[in-house]
Tab-separated table of C-alpha atoms in Angstrom:
chain	number	residue	atom	x	y	z
A	443	MET	CA	-99.534	-41.568	28.056
A	444	LYS	CA	-102.683	-39.443	27.994
A	445	GLN	CA	-102.469	-36.564	29.994
A	446	GLU	CA	-105.275	-35.409	32.103
A	447	PRO	CA	-107.214	-32.366	31.167
A	448	LYS	CA	-106.216	-29.128	33.080
A	449	ILE	CA	-109.016	-28.060	35.544
A	450	ASN	CA	-110.152	-24.445	34.997
A	451	TYR	CA	-110.642	-23.750	38.787
A	452	GLN	CA	-111.759	-20.089	38.139
A	453	LYS	CA	-114.623	-21.339	35.808
A	454	LEU	CA	-115.537	-23.583	38.823
A	455	CYS	CA	-115.836	-20.683	40.961
A	456	ASP	CA	-117.698	-18.406	38.664
A	457	ASP	CA	-120.107	-21.524	37.799
A	458	LYS	CA	-120.759	-21.876	41.569
A	459	ILE	CA	-121.568	-18.241	41.977
A	460	ALA	CA	-123.944	-17.852	39.040
A	461	GLU	CA	-125.568	-21.016	40.733
A	462	ILE	CA	-125.527	-18.824	44.129
A	463	THR	CA	-126.953	-15.510	42.306
A	464	ALA	CA	-129.581	-17.614	40.694
A	465	SER	CA	-131.028	-19.071	44.235
A	466	GLY	CA	-131.141	-15.516	45.565
A	467	LYS	CA	-128.931	-16.491	48.680
A	468	VAL	CA	-126.114	-14.679	50.345
A	469	PRO	CA	-123.780	-17.359	51.677
A	470	ALA	CA	-121.234	-17.037	54.339
A	471	LEU	CA	-117.850	-17.474	53.359
A	472	LEU	CA	-114.795	-17.581	55.362
A	473	LEU	CA	-111.903	-16.044	53.229
A	474	HIS	CA	-108.196	-17.242	54.263
A	475	SER	CA	-106.149	-14.362	53.558
A	476	CYS	CA	-102.076	-14.250	53.466
A	477	CYS	CA	-102.048	-10.443	53.200
A	478	ALA	CA	-104.026	-7.280	52.302
A	479	PRO	CA	-102.396	-6.824	48.969
A	480	CYS	CA	-103.623	-10.426	47.957
A	481	SER	CA	-107.003	-9.962	49.479
A	482	SER	CA	-107.743	-6.714	47.586
A	483	TYR	CA	-109.163	-8.305	44.502
A	484	CYS	CA	-110.492	-11.111	46.071
A	485	ILE	CA	-112.562	-9.152	48.495
A	486	GLU	CA	-113.692	-6.796	45.576
A	487	TYR	CA	-114.783	-9.850	43.559
A	488	LEU	CA	-116.469	-12.065	46.367
A	489	SER	CA	-117.985	-9.625	48.626
A	490	GLN	CA	-120.414	-9.063	45.691
A	491	TYR	CA	-121.820	-12.534	46.234
A	492	PHE	CA	-120.858	-13.590	49.894
A	493	ASN	CA	-120.728	-12.222	53.273
A	494	VAL	CA	-117.058	-12.295	53.666
A	495	THR	CA	-115.244	-12.722	56.840
A	496	VAL	CA	-111.518	-12.651	56.349
A	497	PHE	CA	-109.309	-15.095	58.171
A	498	TYR	CA	-105.753	-13.706	58.596
A	499	TYR	CA	-104.299	-17.111	59.745
A	500	ASN	CA	-100.213	-16.812	58.988
A	501	PRO	CA	-97.907	-18.575	61.912
A	502	ASN	CA	-95.350	-18.744	59.186
A	503	ILE	CA	-94.562	-14.968	58.723
A	504	TYR	CA	-91.255	-14.038	60.100
A	505	PRO	CA	-90.148	-11.575	61.901
A	506	ASP	CA	-93.023	-10.866	64.339
A	507	SER	CA	-92.741	-7.555	63.426
A	508	GLU	CA	-93.791	-8.212	59.748
A	509	TYR	CA	-96.706	-10.517	60.769
A	510	TYR	CA	-98.404	-7.461	63.011
A	511	HIS	CA	-97.572	-5.082	60.063
A	512	ARG	CA	-99.374	-7.205	57.753
A	513	ALA	CA	-102.186	-7.883	60.087
A	514	LYS	CA	-102.731	-4.105	60.560
A	515	GLU	CA	-102.518	-3.524	57.075
A	516	GLN	CA	-105.379	-6.118	56.207
A	517	GLN	CA	-107.418	-4.714	58.842
A	518	GLU	CA	-106.984	-1.116	57.590
A	519	PHE	CA	-107.810	-2.507	53.970
A	520	ILE	CA	-111.151	-3.911	55.171
A	521	ARG	CA	-112.078	-0.944	56.876
A	522	SER	CA	-111.418	1.534	53.990
A	523	PHE	CA	-112.563	-0.536	51.226
A	524	PRO	CA	-116.281	-0.187	50.092
A	525	THR	CA	-118.210	-3.557	49.408
A	526	LYS	CA	-121.563	-4.587	48.477
A	527	TYR	CA	-121.866	-6.845	51.634
A	528	HIS	CA	-120.285	-6.313	54.956
A	529	VAL	CA	-116.555	-7.592	55.081
A	530	SER	CA	-115.490	-8.884	58.702
A	531	PHE	CA	-112.404	-9.721	60.207
A	532	ILE	CA	-111.079	-12.725	62.306
A	533	GLU	CA	-107.313	-12.929	63.404
A	534	GLY	CA	-106.071	-16.421	63.967
A	535	ASP	CA	-103.406	-17.623	66.555
A	536	PHE	CA	-99.816	-16.428	65.723
A	537	ASP	CA	-98.885	-20.003	66.514
A	538	THR	CA	-95.446	-20.078	65.079
A	539	ASP	CA	-94.718	-23.532	66.801
A	540	ARG	CA	-96.958	-25.006	64.566
A	541	PHE	CA	-95.595	-23.917	61.477
A	542	TYR	CA	-92.043	-24.898	62.472
A	543	ALA	CA	-93.340	-28.453	63.482
A	544	ALA	CA	-94.805	-28.556	60.186
A	545	ALA	CA	-91.582	-27.436	58.287
A	546	LYS	CA	-89.096	-29.647	60.586
A	547	GLY	CA	-86.827	-31.741	58.154
A	548	LEU	CA	-87.715	-29.515	54.982
A	549	GLU	CA	-85.962	-26.412	55.892
A	550	ASN	CA	-83.647	-26.628	53.126
A	551	GLU	CA	-86.218	-27.235	50.589
A	552	PRO	CA	-86.607	-24.533	47.739
A	553	GLU	CA	-89.754	-22.238	47.551
A	554	ARG	CA	-92.607	-23.837	45.767
A	555	GLY	CA	-91.182	-27.237	47.290
A	556	ARG	CA	-92.574	-29.771	49.843
A	557	ARG	CA	-92.375	-27.255	52.889
A	558	CYS	CA	-94.798	-24.758	51.087
A	559	THR	CA	-97.103	-27.591	50.832
A	560	LYS	CA	-96.882	-28.451	54.541
A	561	CYS	CA	-97.536	-24.713	54.976
A	562	PHE	CA	-100.446	-24.680	52.758
A	563	GLU	CA	-101.963	-27.659	54.462
A	564	LEU	CA	-101.683	-26.069	57.980
A	565	ARG	CA	-103.059	-22.910	56.997
A	566	LEU	CA	-106.269	-24.475	54.916
A	567	GLY	CA	-106.574	-26.928	57.352
A	568	THR	CA	-107.047	-24.291	60.160
A	569	THR	CA	-109.318	-22.346	58.114
A	570	ALA	CA	-111.799	-25.222	57.242
A	571	ARG	CA	-112.026	-25.967	60.845
A	572	VAL	CA	-112.757	-22.491	61.808
A	573	ALA	CA	-115.474	-22.438	58.837
A	574	ARG	CA	-116.759	-25.709	60.238
A	575	GLU	CA	-117.089	-24.391	63.910
A	576	LYS	CA	-118.462	-20.952	63.111
A	577	GLY	CA	-120.969	-22.341	60.663
A	578	PHE	CA	-119.652	-20.807	57.375
A	579	ASP	CA	-121.198	-22.108	54.117
A	580	PHE	CA	-117.774	-21.882	52.202
A	581	PHE	CA	-114.195	-21.202	52.802
A	582	THR	CA	-111.532	-20.484	50.288
A	583	SER	CA	-108.085	-18.718	50.155
A	584	THR	CA	-106.339	-15.723	48.742
A	585	LEU	CA	-103.426	-17.745	47.996
A	586	THR	CA	-104.303	-18.508	44.236
A	587	ILE	CA	-104.222	-14.993	43.266
A	588	SER	CA	-100.237	-15.104	43.188
A	589	PRO	CA	-98.367	-15.972	39.958
A	590	MET	CA	-95.916	-17.802	42.284
A	591	LYS	CA	-98.427	-20.198	43.771
A	592	ASP	CA	-99.549	-23.497	42.365
A	593	ALA	CA	-103.479	-22.901	42.127
A	594	ALA	CA	-104.034	-26.746	41.245
A	595	LEU	CA	-102.299	-27.729	44.383
A	596	LEU	CA	-103.979	-25.279	46.395
A	597	ASN	CA	-107.223	-26.292	45.328
A	598	ARG	CA	-106.362	-29.936	45.973
A	599	ILE	CA	-105.557	-29.090	49.435
A	600	GLY	CA	-108.530	-27.190	50.205
A	601	GLU	CA	-110.631	-29.943	48.739
A	602	ALA	CA	-108.959	-32.279	50.983
A	603	MET	CA	-109.422	-29.995	54.021
A	604	GLY	CA	-113.345	-29.558	52.991
A	605	GLU	CA	-113.843	-33.105	52.830
A	606	LYS	CA	-112.172	-33.619	56.345
A	607	TYR	CA	-113.917	-31.001	58.029
A	608	LYS	CA	-117.179	-31.187	56.191
A	609	VAL	CA	-117.433	-27.717	54.763
A	610	ARG	CA	-117.491	-26.463	51.151
A	611	TRP	CA	-114.130	-25.411	49.415
A	612	LEU	CA	-114.849	-22.551	47.071
A	613	HIS	CA	-112.352	-23.235	44.111
A	614	SER	CA	-110.710	-20.435	42.667
A	615	ASP	CA	-107.700	-19.268	40.553
A	616	PHE	CA	-107.947	-15.643	41.434
A	617	LYS	CA	-105.144	-14.559	39.283
A	618	LYS	CA	-107.107	-15.425	36.145
A	619	LYS	CA	-109.450	-12.753	34.852
A	620	ASN	CA	-106.805	-10.006	35.272
A	621	GLY	CA	-107.289	-10.678	39.085
A	622	TYR	CA	-103.559	-10.316	40.135
A	623	LEU	CA	-103.285	-7.134	37.822
A	624	ARG	CA	-106.318	-5.733	39.644
A	625	SER	CA	-104.803	-6.472	42.806
A	626	CYS	CA	-101.800	-4.420	42.116
A	627	GLN	CA	-103.972	-1.327	40.993
A	628	ILE	CA	-106.012	-1.667	44.313
A	629	SER	CA	-102.973	-1.813	46.364
A	630	LYS	CA	-101.402	1.067	44.661
A	631	GLU	CA	-104.609	2.973	44.959
A	632	TYR	CA	-105.134	2.464	48.529
A	633	GLY	CA	-101.403	2.697	49.333
A	634	ILE	CA	-101.086	-0.887	50.578
A	635	TYR	CA	-97.808	-2.267	51.952
A	636	ARG	CA	-96.426	-4.909	49.392
A	637	GLN	CA	-93.820	-7.144	50.864
A	638	ASP	CA	-91.186	-8.679	48.948
A	639	TYR	CA	-91.043	-12.230	49.824
A	640	CYS	CA	-93.714	-14.768	50.793
A	641	GLY	CA	-93.456	-14.551	54.464
A	642	CYS	CA	-91.553	-17.260	56.342
A	643	ILE	CA	-87.853	-17.054	57.662
A	644	PHE	CA	-86.873	-19.185	54.831
A	645	SER	CA	-88.279	-17.192	51.949
A	646	TYR	CA	-86.890	-14.037	53.747
A	647	ARG	CA	-83.380	-15.749	53.656
A	648	GLU	CA	-83.841	-16.650	50.241
A	649	ARG	CA	-84.994	-13.480	49.166
A	650	HIS	CA	-82.123	-11.546	50.945
A	651	SER	CA	-79.559	-13.954	49.553
A	652	ARG	CA	-80.577	-13.178	46.110
A	653	SER	CA	-80.565	-9.478	46.970
A	654	ASP	CA	-76.963	-9.903	48.140
A	655	GLU	CA	-75.922	-11.856	45.346
A	656	GLY	CA	-77.329	-8.980	42.698
A	657	THR	CA	-75.409	-6.462	44.841
A	658	GLN	CA	-72.324	-8.095	44.523
A	659	THR	CA	-72.519	-8.816	41.090
A	660	ARG	CA	-73.103	-5.173	40.108
A	661	LEU	CA	-70.202	-4.105	42.237
A	662	ALA	CA	-67.944	-6.656	40.376
A	663	GLN	CA	-69.168	-5.040	37.260
């Protein structure tokens, strides 16, 4: 059976930006951000071509103290990082009940499984709705910068939410072109807090379970 060719989502992004640049316009972009480290390179890159507003909407994050720590880091990074065009910030509702409702029945799914897909749909769907309500030209997400995230899945969800809410999705695979490496460099330069798990209680438990297993293995040796 013939396989469909892989789509280079970052090239789609670059092509769209080239088209925008040629038009002389500076569109408004709503950038969903999962955290300051992931947003760092995305902001550096996108703010050269868009009026960016960072939308911090992450009802999946556990515990509450982690959520507020990440939100504060995001705002501090935006304030301290120089950009060509101004970058604004919007904080979404910390409506954890919506996340747990989306994850219901999928609590035992592994990372990158169906529970994560539901989480992406919730966050990107809300971003698309806000982008539509507030009149943004495009919306996208920092999530594709992570080597642990499926860029093709995220772009398919983004496309679907864009169609649903009638707002343009900006394709991306921000980890390409050394994007992830650059995000690590910026994070180090600005002293940004880098978390060691994705965000939800399930990834938190999985991360600490692996840490405990590793400690027990070392003690047994």
